[in-house]
């Protein structure tokens, strides 16, 4: 089978109600995307899996949820007002704008003229806004470009409330905004997106051990997303390409349809952020070891995950074409725990009340148990299967005349298309 293209993914996502262009009805707004019923469920499943793996299942993690709008001093102290920039070039002929490090600047990709780009200027990617009715310098704030700062600014609060043992981590999920010069490649580079970040506080003597632990955890995460291991790559980021706060960064890249690109990042942020907060706020950020030894400002290991990139990798890995009964079939081979619909329930015929009533009973029971269960009685059974395959539903349950006699149903498996008869009493266990 041929390689999956980005167009395959985009068109399935739109057709089947996963992801739409933002503000599409008014011609769109570049770099924004809206999630339909299946997209929002898939996204939530990914985010809940992350929270379970990295917060609920661990003893050393605490969740937080900070405000998106923060005091502008946060971004001054963190260095974002000064250095969160990308190099911008503009074509003097057609006035198209590009990120200088993403194109060959000898020739304009839009109009094809050569020598039309001047010197790049640094463009700050934070969205500026005003808080309150007075538009003066004092009321300026920014839509956060990373969730991380909401964690750093709450580090002291959590230590004061919980006094956790070191090492410990704070985790947060939420929106981030970047005024990207050229948003592109579907949800890969957007202006509004979602992050899932962990700041893991360590004794500086142990940072390498913690870094290695997170490398391992990230691979586990990729496995749980159903990403083939040979498509996930570690890239040791050289010093001159690292963010201003990082002493070591490993980017985890994935073989997307657009090529090998960053899926998520792991950085050693040292005491850069807590040190800056201490300097600018005047508040002490030191941790007092429980054994009475000298207090110190902890160092930080930061695994930073983008939700949209995880989702795009999941869709890429799951997108499968095969042939069934001489016809091409497209289906999403999603891991069961991520599928937006867990089970579809159908009566064999929708004009036979006895079948419909029995099917409704089964549907209600499964719905109560799993939530993400749909009723599908449109078209013939073959069409229903195809439709459910395309959105990655692992199981289709059909109620037929035999059901009325022996309380068994047909369960059809998405990947093998095999059907088996299962007793209704054992159905929940079968599809769990
Ligand atoms: N706190 C560290 C930080 O924000 P980053 O490498 O700039 O680091 C982390 O971003 C992750 O956020 C990226 O690996 C990517 O998954 C996601 N991300 C960043 N910019 C994005 C964008 N414009 N659109 C979608 N996802 C983005």
GROMACS .gro file of C-alpha atoms and ligand atoms in nm:
model
  459
    1UNK     CA    1   0.000   0.000   0.000
    2UNK     CA    2   0.114   0.354  -0.068
    3UNK     CA    3   0.234   0.588   0.207
    4UNK     CA    4  -0.033   0.795   0.380
    5UNK     CA    5  -0.040   1.154   0.256
    6UNK     CA    6  -0.137   1.459   0.458
    7UNK     CA    7  -0.432   1.506   0.220
    8UNK     CA    8  -0.564   1.159   0.312
    9UNK     CA    9  -0.565   1.256   0.680
   10UNK     CA   10  -0.707   1.607   0.629
   11UNK     CA   11  -0.987   1.485   0.408
   12UNK     CA   12  -1.088   1.201   0.640
   13UNK     CA   13  -1.072   1.436   0.939
   14UNK     CA   14  -1.306   1.684   0.772
   15UNK     CA   15  -1.541   1.432   0.608
   16UNK     CA   16  -1.601   1.231   0.922
   17UNK     CA   17  -1.628   1.514   1.174
   18UNK     CA   18  -1.290   1.512   1.345
   19UNK     CA   19  -1.137   1.849   1.257
   20UNK     CA   20  -1.260   2.153   1.061
   21UNK     CA   21  -1.086   2.471   0.957
   22UNK     CA   22  -1.138   2.744   1.222
   23UNK     CA   23  -1.406   3.005   1.127
   24UNK     CA   24  -1.451   2.819   0.797
   25UNK     CA   25  -1.793   2.973   0.735
   26UNK     CA   26  -1.631   3.319   0.709
   27UNK     CA   27  -1.339   3.205   0.498
   28UNK     CA   28  -1.128   3.076   0.784
   29UNK     CA   29  -0.867   3.219   1.019
   30UNK     CA   30  -0.516   3.096   0.945
   31UNK     CA   31  -0.362   2.873   1.209
   32UNK     CA   32  -0.686   2.788   1.391
   33UNK     CA   33  -0.879   2.460   1.389
   34UNK     CA   34  -1.213   2.349   1.530
   35UNK     CA   35  -1.280   2.000   1.662
   36UNK     CA   36  -1.597   1.816   1.569
   37UNK     CA   37  -1.767   1.545   1.776
   38UNK     CA   38  -1.515   1.272   1.696
   39UNK     CA   39  -1.210   1.499   1.708
   40UNK     CA   40  -1.290   1.636   2.051
   41UNK     CA   41  -1.343   1.284   2.184
   42UNK     CA   42  -1.016   1.158   2.037
   43UNK     CA   43  -0.834   1.462   2.174
   44UNK     CA   44  -0.986   1.408   2.518
   45UNK     CA   45  -0.896   1.042   2.515
   46UNK     CA   46  -0.533   1.137   2.441
   47UNK     CA   47  -0.528   1.400   2.715
   48UNK     CA   48  -0.692   1.171   2.970
   49UNK     CA   49  -0.447   0.894   2.890
   50UNK     CA   50  -0.160   1.139   2.950
   51UNK     CA   51  -0.308   1.251   3.281
   52UNK     CA   52  -0.358   0.893   3.393
   53UNK     CA   53  -0.006   0.785   3.298
   54UNK     CA   54   0.182   1.088   3.427
   55UNK     CA   55  -0.032   1.213   3.717
   56UNK     CA   56  -0.280   0.956   3.851
   57UNK     CA   57  -0.055   0.651   3.822
   58UNK     CA   58   0.245   0.818   3.990
   59UNK     CA   59   0.322   0.919   4.345
   60UNK     CA   60   0.556   1.206   4.260
   61UNK     CA   61   0.324   1.419   4.046
   62UNK     CA   62   0.074   1.697   4.121
   63UNK     CA   63  -0.171   1.851   3.875
   64UNK     CA   64  -0.241   2.222   3.841
   65UNK     CA   65  -0.452   2.444   3.616
   66UNK     CA   66  -0.325   2.804   3.599
   67UNK     CA   67  -0.485   3.106   3.430
   68UNK     CA   68  -0.395   3.169   3.065
   69UNK     CA   69  -0.360   3.543   3.127
   70UNK     CA   70  -0.070   3.621   3.357
   71UNK     CA   71   0.103   3.929   3.494
   72UNK     CA   72   0.336   4.062   3.223
   73UNK     CA   73   0.628   4.031   3.466
   74UNK     CA   74   0.604   3.654   3.415
   75UNK     CA   75   0.708   3.695   3.051
   76UNK     CA   76   0.973   3.953   3.130
   77UNK     CA   77   1.130   3.727   3.395
   78UNK     CA   78   1.111   3.419   3.171
   79UNK     CA   79   1.287   3.595   2.883
   80UNK     CA   80   0.991   3.559   2.645
   81UNK     CA   81   0.941   3.933   2.586
   82UNK     CA   82   1.306   3.958   2.481
   83UNK     CA   83   1.381   3.630   2.309
   84UNK     CA   84   1.065   3.445   2.207
   85UNK     CA   85   1.115   3.545   1.847
   86UNK     CA   86   1.141   3.397   1.499
   87UNK     CA   87   1.330   3.555   1.208
   88UNK     CA   88   1.083   3.722   0.970
   89UNK     CA   89   1.152   3.811   0.605
   90UNK     CA   90   0.922   3.986   0.360
   91UNK     CA   91   0.932   3.972  -0.020
   92UNK     CA   92   0.964   4.326  -0.158
   93UNK     CA   93   0.776   4.221  -0.473
   94UNK     CA   94   0.463   4.036  -0.350
   95UNK     CA   95   0.491   4.118   0.024
   96UNK     CA   96   0.454   3.754   0.131
   97UNK     CA   97   0.607   3.692   0.472
   98UNK     CA   98   0.803   3.386   0.581
   99UNK     CA   99   1.014   3.246   0.860
  100UNK     CA  100   1.366   3.296   0.728
  101UNK     CA  101   1.490   2.965   0.874
  102UNK     CA  102   1.217   2.764   0.695
  103UNK     CA  103   1.276   2.874   0.333
  104UNK     CA  104   1.554   2.930   0.081
  105UNK     CA  105   1.563   3.311   0.096
  106UNK     CA  106   1.734   3.348  -0.243
  107UNK     CA  107   1.396   3.305  -0.417
  108UNK     CA  108   1.041   3.395  -0.306
  109UNK     CA  109   0.827   3.077  -0.275
  110UNK     CA  110   0.513   3.277  -0.367
  111UNK     CA  111   0.607   3.493  -0.669
  112UNK     CA  112   0.930   3.318  -0.769
  113UNK     CA  113   1.137   3.642  -0.789
  114UNK     CA  114   1.495   3.624  -0.676
  115UNK     CA  115   1.678   3.864  -0.446
  116UNK     CA  116   1.360   4.019  -0.304
  117UNK     CA  117   1.426   3.942   0.063
  118UNK     CA  118   1.616   4.187   0.280
  119UNK     CA  119   1.760   4.123   0.625
  120UNK     CA  120   1.548   3.911   0.860
  121UNK     CA  121   1.401   4.094   1.159
  122UNK     CA  122   1.314   3.929   1.489
  123UNK     CA  123   0.938   3.893   1.529
  124UNK     CA  124   0.797   3.825   1.878
  125UNK     CA  125   0.541   3.544   1.865
  126UNK     CA  126   0.340   3.632   2.173
  127UNK     CA  127  -0.015   3.760   2.126
  128UNK     CA  128  -0.039   4.088   2.316
  129UNK     CA  129  -0.364   4.194   2.477
  130UNK     CA  130  -0.500   4.446   2.726
  131UNK     CA  131  -0.656   4.355   3.056
  132UNK     CA  132  -0.938   4.583   3.168
  133UNK     CA  133  -1.085   4.890   2.997
  134UNK     CA  134  -0.773   5.109   3.006
  135UNK     CA  135  -0.535   5.042   2.718
  136UNK     CA  136  -0.209   5.156   2.873
  137UNK     CA  137   0.129   4.985   2.921
  138UNK     CA  138   0.034   4.873   3.273
  139UNK     CA  139  -0.267   4.675   3.147
  140UNK     CA  140  -0.070   4.472   2.891
  141UNK     CA  141  -0.081   4.095   2.911
  142UNK     CA  142  -0.012   3.810   2.671
  143UNK     CA  143  -0.190   3.492   2.576
  144UNK     CA  144   0.055   3.241   2.719
  145UNK     CA  145   0.290   3.091   2.457
  146UNK     CA  146   0.364   2.792   2.683
  147UNK     CA  147   0.182   2.643   2.980
  148UNK     CA  148   0.513   2.600   3.163
  149UNK     CA  149   0.520   2.946   3.324
  150UNK     CA  150   0.188   2.880   3.499
  151UNK     CA  151   0.363   2.587   3.664
  152UNK     CA  152   0.679   2.773   3.767
  153UNK     CA  153   0.481   3.058   3.919
  154UNK     CA  154   0.286   2.806   4.133
  155UNK     CA  155   0.587   2.599   4.241
  156UNK     CA  156   0.610   2.781   4.575
  157UNK     CA  157   0.235   2.753   4.639
  158UNK     CA  158   0.242   2.378   4.594
  159UNK     CA  159   0.557   2.334   4.803
  160UNK     CA  160   0.401   2.541   5.082
  161UNK     CA  161   0.075   2.339   5.072
  162UNK     CA  162   0.215   1.988   5.021
  163UNK     CA  163   0.590   1.996   5.101
  164UNK     CA  164   0.654   1.707   4.860
  165UNK     CA  165   0.971   1.501   4.859
  166UNK     CA  166   1.219   1.591   4.588
  167UNK     CA  167   1.212   1.495   4.303
  168UNK     CA  168   0.852   1.578   4.226
  169UNK     CA  169   0.666   1.712   3.926
  170UNK     CA  170   0.385   1.953   3.846
  171UNK     CA  171   0.171   1.877   3.543
  172UNK     CA  172  -0.063   2.097   3.345
  173UNK     CA  173  -0.270   2.072   3.029
  174UNK     CA  174  -0.413   2.368   2.843
  175UNK     CA  175  -0.417   2.613   2.558
  176UNK     CA  176  -0.109   2.795   2.433
  177UNK     CA  177  -0.095   3.065   2.167
  178UNK     CA  178   0.181   3.163   1.926
  179UNK     CA  179   0.154   3.416   1.649
  180UNK     CA  180   0.338   3.183   1.409
  181UNK     CA  181   0.465   3.361   1.099
  182UNK     CA  182   0.352   3.078   0.875
  183UNK     CA  183   0.115   2.830   1.035
  184UNK     CA  184   0.116   2.520   0.817
  185UNK     CA  185   0.066   2.149   0.768
  186UNK     CA  186  -0.283   2.113   0.912
  187UNK     CA  187  -0.276   2.110   1.294
  188UNK     CA  188   0.102   2.062   1.304
  189UNK     CA  189   0.189   2.430   1.338
  190UNK     CA  190  -0.109   2.631   1.459
  191UNK     CA  191  -0.152   2.969   1.628
  192UNK     CA  192  -0.375   2.826   1.898
  193UNK     CA  193  -0.295   2.480   2.025
  194UNK     CA  194  -0.280   2.273   2.338
  195UNK     CA  195   0.013   2.159   2.548
  196UNK     CA  196   0.059   1.899   2.818
  197UNK     CA  197   0.363   1.992   3.020
  198UNK     CA  198   0.552   1.865   3.321
  199UNK     CA  199   0.808   2.054   3.521
  200UNK     CA  200   1.000   1.794   3.717
  201UNK     CA  201   1.196   1.946   4.007
  202UNK     CA  202   1.520   1.773   4.101
  203UNK     CA  203   1.833   1.812   4.306
  204UNK     CA  204   2.085   1.943   4.046
  205UNK     CA  205   2.316   1.651   4.129
  206UNK     CA  206   2.054   1.409   3.993
  207UNK     CA  207   1.938   1.584   3.677
  208UNK     CA  208   2.086   1.326   3.437
  209UNK     CA  209   1.911   1.037   3.610
  210UNK     CA  210   1.577   1.221   3.590
  211UNK     CA  211   1.638   1.310   3.225
  212UNK     CA  212   1.698   0.941   3.140
  213UNK     CA  213   1.384   0.840   3.332
  214UNK     CA  214   1.179   1.081   3.120
  215UNK     CA  215   1.332   0.953   2.795
  216UNK     CA  216   1.203   0.610   2.893
  217UNK     CA  217   0.860   0.743   2.994
  218UNK     CA  218   0.822   0.927   2.664
  219UNK     CA  219   0.886   0.607   2.469
  220UNK     CA  220   0.621   0.436   2.681
  221UNK     CA  221   0.382   0.721   2.597
  222UNK     CA  222   0.453   0.684   2.224
  223UNK     CA  223   0.380   0.310   2.251
  224UNK     CA  224   0.047   0.384   2.417
  225UNK     CA  225  -0.042   0.617   2.131
  226UNK     CA  226   0.010   0.325   1.895
  227UNK     CA  227   0.310   0.488   1.723
  228UNK     CA  228   0.547   0.236   1.564
  229UNK     CA  229   0.882   0.255   1.746
  230UNK     CA  230   1.081   0.273   1.424
  231UNK     CA  231   0.902   0.599   1.335
  232UNK     CA  232   0.991   0.775   1.661
  233UNK     CA  233   1.339   0.930   1.664
  234UNK     CA  234   1.546   1.106   1.927
  235UNK     CA  235   1.730   1.416   1.812
  236UNK     CA  236   1.999   1.562   2.038
  237UNK     CA  237   1.949   1.934   1.973
  238UNK     CA  238   2.281   2.117   1.926
  239UNK     CA  239   2.354   2.411   2.157
  240UNK     CA  240   2.294   2.683   1.897
  241UNK     CA  241   1.945   2.545   1.819
  242UNK     CA  242   1.830   2.507   2.179
  243UNK     CA  243   1.580   2.741   2.346
  244UNK     CA  244   1.737   3.016   2.556
  245UNK     CA  245   1.664   2.832   2.882
  246UNK     CA  246   1.794   2.485   2.795
  247UNK     CA  247   2.125   2.315   2.875
  248UNK     CA  248   2.020   1.993   2.703
  249UNK     CA  249   1.727   1.920   2.472
  250UNK     CA  250   1.620   1.600   2.307
  251UNK     CA  251   1.346   1.643   2.049
  252UNK     CA  252   1.133   1.338   1.986
  253UNK     CA  253   1.056   1.339   1.617
  254UNK     CA  254   0.800   1.138   1.427
  255UNK     CA  255   0.780   1.034   1.062
  256UNK     CA  256   0.472   1.242   0.976
  257UNK     CA  257   0.338   1.250   0.618
  258UNK     CA  258   0.513   1.591   0.594
  259UNK     CA  259   0.847   1.430   0.684
  260UNK     CA  260   1.038   1.375   1.006
  261UNK     CA  261   0.932   1.654   1.242
  262UNK     CA  262   0.916   1.737   1.613
  263UNK     CA  263   0.648   1.555   1.806
  264UNK     CA  264   0.748   1.670   2.154
  265UNK     CA  265   1.048   1.796   2.345
  266UNK     CA  266   1.247   1.710   2.656
  267UNK     CA  267   1.461   1.988   2.803
  268UNK     CA  268   1.690   2.040   3.099
  269UNK     CA  269   1.588   2.393   3.203
  270UNK     CA  270   1.832   2.404   3.499
  271UNK     CA  271   1.728   2.664   3.762
  272UNK     CA  272   1.673   2.920   3.484
  273UNK     CA  273   1.305   2.980   3.559
  274UNK     CA  274   1.293   2.951   3.938
  275UNK     CA  275   1.613   3.160   3.954
  276UNK     CA  276   1.455   3.433   3.743
  277UNK     CA  277   1.134   3.428   3.946
  278UNK     CA  278   1.338   3.460   4.266
  279UNK     CA  279   1.535   3.753   4.123
  280UNK     CA  280   1.235   3.941   3.979
  281UNK     CA  281   0.974   3.869   4.250
  282UNK     CA  282   1.213   3.882   4.545
  283UNK     CA  283   1.051   3.562   4.682
  284UNK     CA  284   1.265   3.273   4.798
  285UNK     CA  285   1.239   2.970   4.566
  286UNK     CA  286   1.470   2.744   4.762
  287UNK     CA  287   1.369   2.395   4.861
  288UNK     CA  288   1.445   2.292   5.221
  289UNK     CA  289   1.563   1.928   5.216
  290UNK     CA  290   1.387   1.718   5.477
  291UNK     CA  291   1.719   1.587   5.612
  292UNK     CA  292   1.809   1.940   5.725
  293UNK     CA  293   2.087   1.991   5.467
  294UNK     CA  294   2.144   2.325   5.292
  295UNK     CA  295   1.845   2.464   5.097
  296UNK     CA  296   1.886   2.511   4.721
  297UNK     CA  297   1.687   2.617   4.415
  298UNK     CA  298   1.582   2.293   4.240
  299UNK     CA  299   1.667   2.228   3.877
  300UNK     CA  300   1.403   2.130   3.624
  301UNK     CA  301   1.355   1.859   3.364
  302UNK     CA  302   1.072   1.948   3.129
  303UNK     CA  303   0.888   1.697   2.909
  304UNK     CA  304   0.666   1.911   2.686
  305UNK     CA  305   0.395   1.748   2.475
  306UNK     CA  306   0.182   1.908   2.203
  307UNK     CA  307  -0.170   1.765   2.192
  308UNK     CA  308  -0.226   1.838   1.821
  309UNK     CA  309   0.100   1.678   1.718
  310UNK     CA  310   0.017   1.371   1.925
  311UNK     CA  311  -0.323   1.361   1.756
  312UNK     CA  312  -0.173   1.402   1.410
  313UNK     CA  313   0.079   1.124   1.480
  314UNK     CA  314  -0.202   0.899   1.609
  315UNK     CA  315  -0.409   0.958   1.294
  316UNK     CA  316  -0.105   0.900   1.073
  317UNK     CA  317  -0.016   0.574   1.247
  318UNK     CA  318  -0.377   0.454   1.245
  319UNK     CA  319  -0.466   0.540   0.885
  320UNK     CA  320  -0.480   0.211   0.694
  321UNK     CA  321  -0.596   0.105   0.352
  322UNK     CA  322  -0.661  -0.255   0.257
  323UNK     CA  323  -0.884  -0.451   0.028
  324UNK     CA  324  -1.201  -0.623   0.138
  325UNK     CA  325  -1.428  -0.823  -0.090
  326UNK     CA  326  -1.247  -0.674  -0.389
  327UNK     CA  327  -1.302  -0.315  -0.273
  328UNK     CA  328  -1.064  -0.062  -0.122
  329UNK     CA  329  -1.128  -0.010   0.247
  330UNK     CA  330  -1.001   0.286   0.454
  331UNK     CA  331  -0.993   0.241   0.827
  332UNK     CA  332  -0.835   0.386   1.139
  333UNK     CA  333  -0.648   0.119   1.330
  334UNK     CA  334  -0.664   0.322   1.652
  335UNK     CA  335  -0.561   0.168   1.983
  336UNK     CA  336  -0.885   0.063   2.152
  337UNK     CA  337  -0.831   0.298   2.446
  338UNK     CA  338  -0.813   0.600   2.211
  339UNK     CA  339  -1.098   0.526   1.970
  340UNK     CA  340  -1.362   0.803   1.990
  341UNK     CA  341  -1.636   0.544   1.953
  342UNK     CA  342  -1.579   0.220   2.142
  343UNK     CA  343  -1.876   0.025   2.010
  344UNK     CA  344  -2.148   0.078   1.749
  345UNK     CA  345  -2.477  -0.103   1.805
  346UNK     CA  346  -2.722  -0.186   1.521
  347UNK     CA  347  -3.039  -0.379   1.466
  348UNK     CA  348  -3.000  -0.597   1.155
  349UNK     CA  349  -3.316  -0.437   1.011
  350UNK     CA  350  -3.451  -0.107   1.127
  351UNK     CA  351  -3.813  -0.179   1.032
  352UNK     CA  352  -3.849  -0.478   1.267
  353UNK     CA  353  -3.960  -0.342   1.607
  354UNK     CA  354  -3.862  -0.660   1.792
  355UNK     CA  355  -3.504  -0.626   1.666
  356UNK     CA  356  -3.494  -0.252   1.731
  357UNK     CA  357  -3.625  -0.292   2.087
  358UNK     CA  358  -3.372  -0.559   2.172
  359UNK     CA  359  -3.092  -0.355   2.010
  360UNK     CA  360  -3.192  -0.045   2.212
  361UNK     CA  361  -3.165  -0.253   2.530
  362UNK     CA  362  -2.814  -0.367   2.442
  363UNK     CA  363  -2.719  -0.014   2.338
  364UNK     CA  364  -2.840   0.138   2.669
  365UNK     CA  365  -2.647  -0.118   2.873
  366UNK     CA  366  -2.322  -0.061   2.681
  367UNK     CA  367  -2.371   0.316   2.681
  368UNK     CA  368  -2.404   0.317   3.059
  369UNK     CA  369  -2.090   0.112   3.091
  370UNK     CA  370  -1.863   0.279   2.831
  371UNK     CA  371  -2.020   0.614   2.738
  372UNK     CA  372  -1.858   0.633   2.395
  373UNK     CA  373  -2.112   0.404   2.227
  374UNK     CA  374  -2.322   0.496   1.919
  375UNK     CA  375  -2.646   0.379   1.768
  376UNK     CA  376  -2.613   0.316   1.395
  377UNK     CA  377  -2.908   0.198   1.185
  378UNK     CA  378  -2.833   0.389   0.865
  379UNK     CA  379  -2.800   0.197   0.540
  380UNK     CA  380  -2.723  -0.173   0.512
  381UNK     CA  381  -2.491  -0.358   0.748
  382UNK     CA  382  -2.198  -0.347   0.503
  383UNK     CA  383  -2.219   0.032   0.480
  384UNK     CA  384  -2.241   0.064   0.858
  385UNK     CA  385  -1.925  -0.142   0.899
  386UNK     CA  386  -1.738   0.073   0.647
  387UNK     CA  387  -1.849   0.390   0.818
  388UNK     CA  388  -1.743   0.266   1.160
  389UNK     CA  389  -1.412   0.135   1.020
  390UNK     CA  390  -1.334   0.478   0.884
  391UNK     CA  391  -1.366   0.641   1.227
  392UNK     CA  392  -1.180   0.360   1.401
  393UNK     CA  393  -1.462   0.194   1.598
  394UNK     CA  394  -1.308  -0.131   1.728
  395UNK     CA  395  -1.636  -0.327   1.750
  396UNK     CA  396  -1.974  -0.332   1.578
  397UNK     CA  397  -2.249  -0.523   1.755
  398UNK     CA  398  -2.548  -0.643   1.552
  399UNK     CA  399  -2.876  -0.770   1.691
  400UNK     CA  400  -3.046  -1.020   1.458
  401UNK     CA  401  -3.324  -1.281   1.471
  402UNK     CA  402  -3.103  -1.533   1.647
  403UNK     CA  403  -3.058  -1.280   1.929
  404UNK     CA  404  -3.428  -1.306   2.004
  405UNK     CA  405  -3.393  -1.680   2.047
  406UNK     CA  406  -3.065  -1.726   2.234
  407UNK     CA  407  -2.954  -1.381   2.362
  408UNK     CA  408  -2.636  -1.378   2.154
  409UNK     CA  409  -2.523  -1.100   1.920
  410UNK     CA  410  -2.274  -1.068   1.635
  411UNK     CA  411  -1.954  -0.884   1.727
  412UNK     CA  412  -1.750  -0.775   1.431
  413UNK     CA  413  -1.383  -0.686   1.476
  414UNK     CA  414  -1.260  -0.375   1.290
  415UNK     CA  415  -0.910  -0.499   1.206
  416UNK     CA  416  -0.983  -0.855   1.099
  417UNK     CA  417  -1.346  -0.802   0.988
  418UNK     CA  418  -1.411  -1.137   1.160
  419UNK     CA  419  -1.750  -1.187   1.320
  420UNK     CA  420  -1.828  -1.400   1.620
  421UNK     CA  421  -2.135  -1.469   1.830
  422UNK     CA  422  -2.115  -1.350   2.186
  423UNK     CA  423  -2.368  -1.385   2.468
  424UNK     CA  424  -2.514  -1.049   2.571
  425UNK     CA  425  -2.411  -1.127   2.928
  426UNK     CA  426  -2.045  -1.141   2.815
  427UNK     CA  427  -2.057  -0.848   2.576
  428UNK     CA  428  -1.917  -0.579   2.809
  429UNK     CA  429  -1.617  -0.797   2.887
  430UNK     CA  430  -1.561  -0.871   2.517
  431UNK     CA  431  -1.553  -0.508   2.402
  432UNK     CA  432  -1.381  -0.356   2.709
  433LIG     N1  433   0.763   2.475   2.747
  433LIG     C1  434   0.848   2.433   2.642
  433LIG     C2  435   0.791   2.454   2.510
  433LIG     O1  436   0.688   2.517   2.496
  433LIG     P1  437   0.829   2.401   2.256
  433LIG     O2  438   0.926   2.306   2.190
  433LIG     O3  439   0.828   2.541   2.207
  433LIG     O4  440   0.864   2.395   2.411
  433LIG     C3  441   0.654   2.215   2.304
  433LIG     O5  442   0.683   2.342   2.248
  433LIG     C4  443   0.563   2.135   2.216
  433LIG     O6  444   0.444   2.211   2.188
  433LIG     C5  445   0.621   2.102   2.078
  433LIG     O7  446   0.703   1.988   2.082
  433LIG     C6  447   0.495   2.077   1.997
  433LIG     O8  448   0.446   1.948   2.024
  433LIG     C7  449   0.397   2.178   2.057
  433LIG     N2  450   0.393   2.301   1.975
  433LIG     C8  451   0.476   2.406   1.978
  433LIG     N3  452   0.440   2.500   1.890
  433LIG     C9  453   0.329   2.452   1.827
  433LIG    C10  454   0.243   2.503   1.724
  433LIG     N4  455   0.262   2.624   1.670
  433LIG     N5  456   0.139   2.427   1.685
  433LIG    C11  457   0.116   2.305   1.740
  433LIG     N6  458   0.195   2.253   1.836
  433LIG    C12  459   0.299   2.325   1.881
   0.00000   0.00000   0.00000
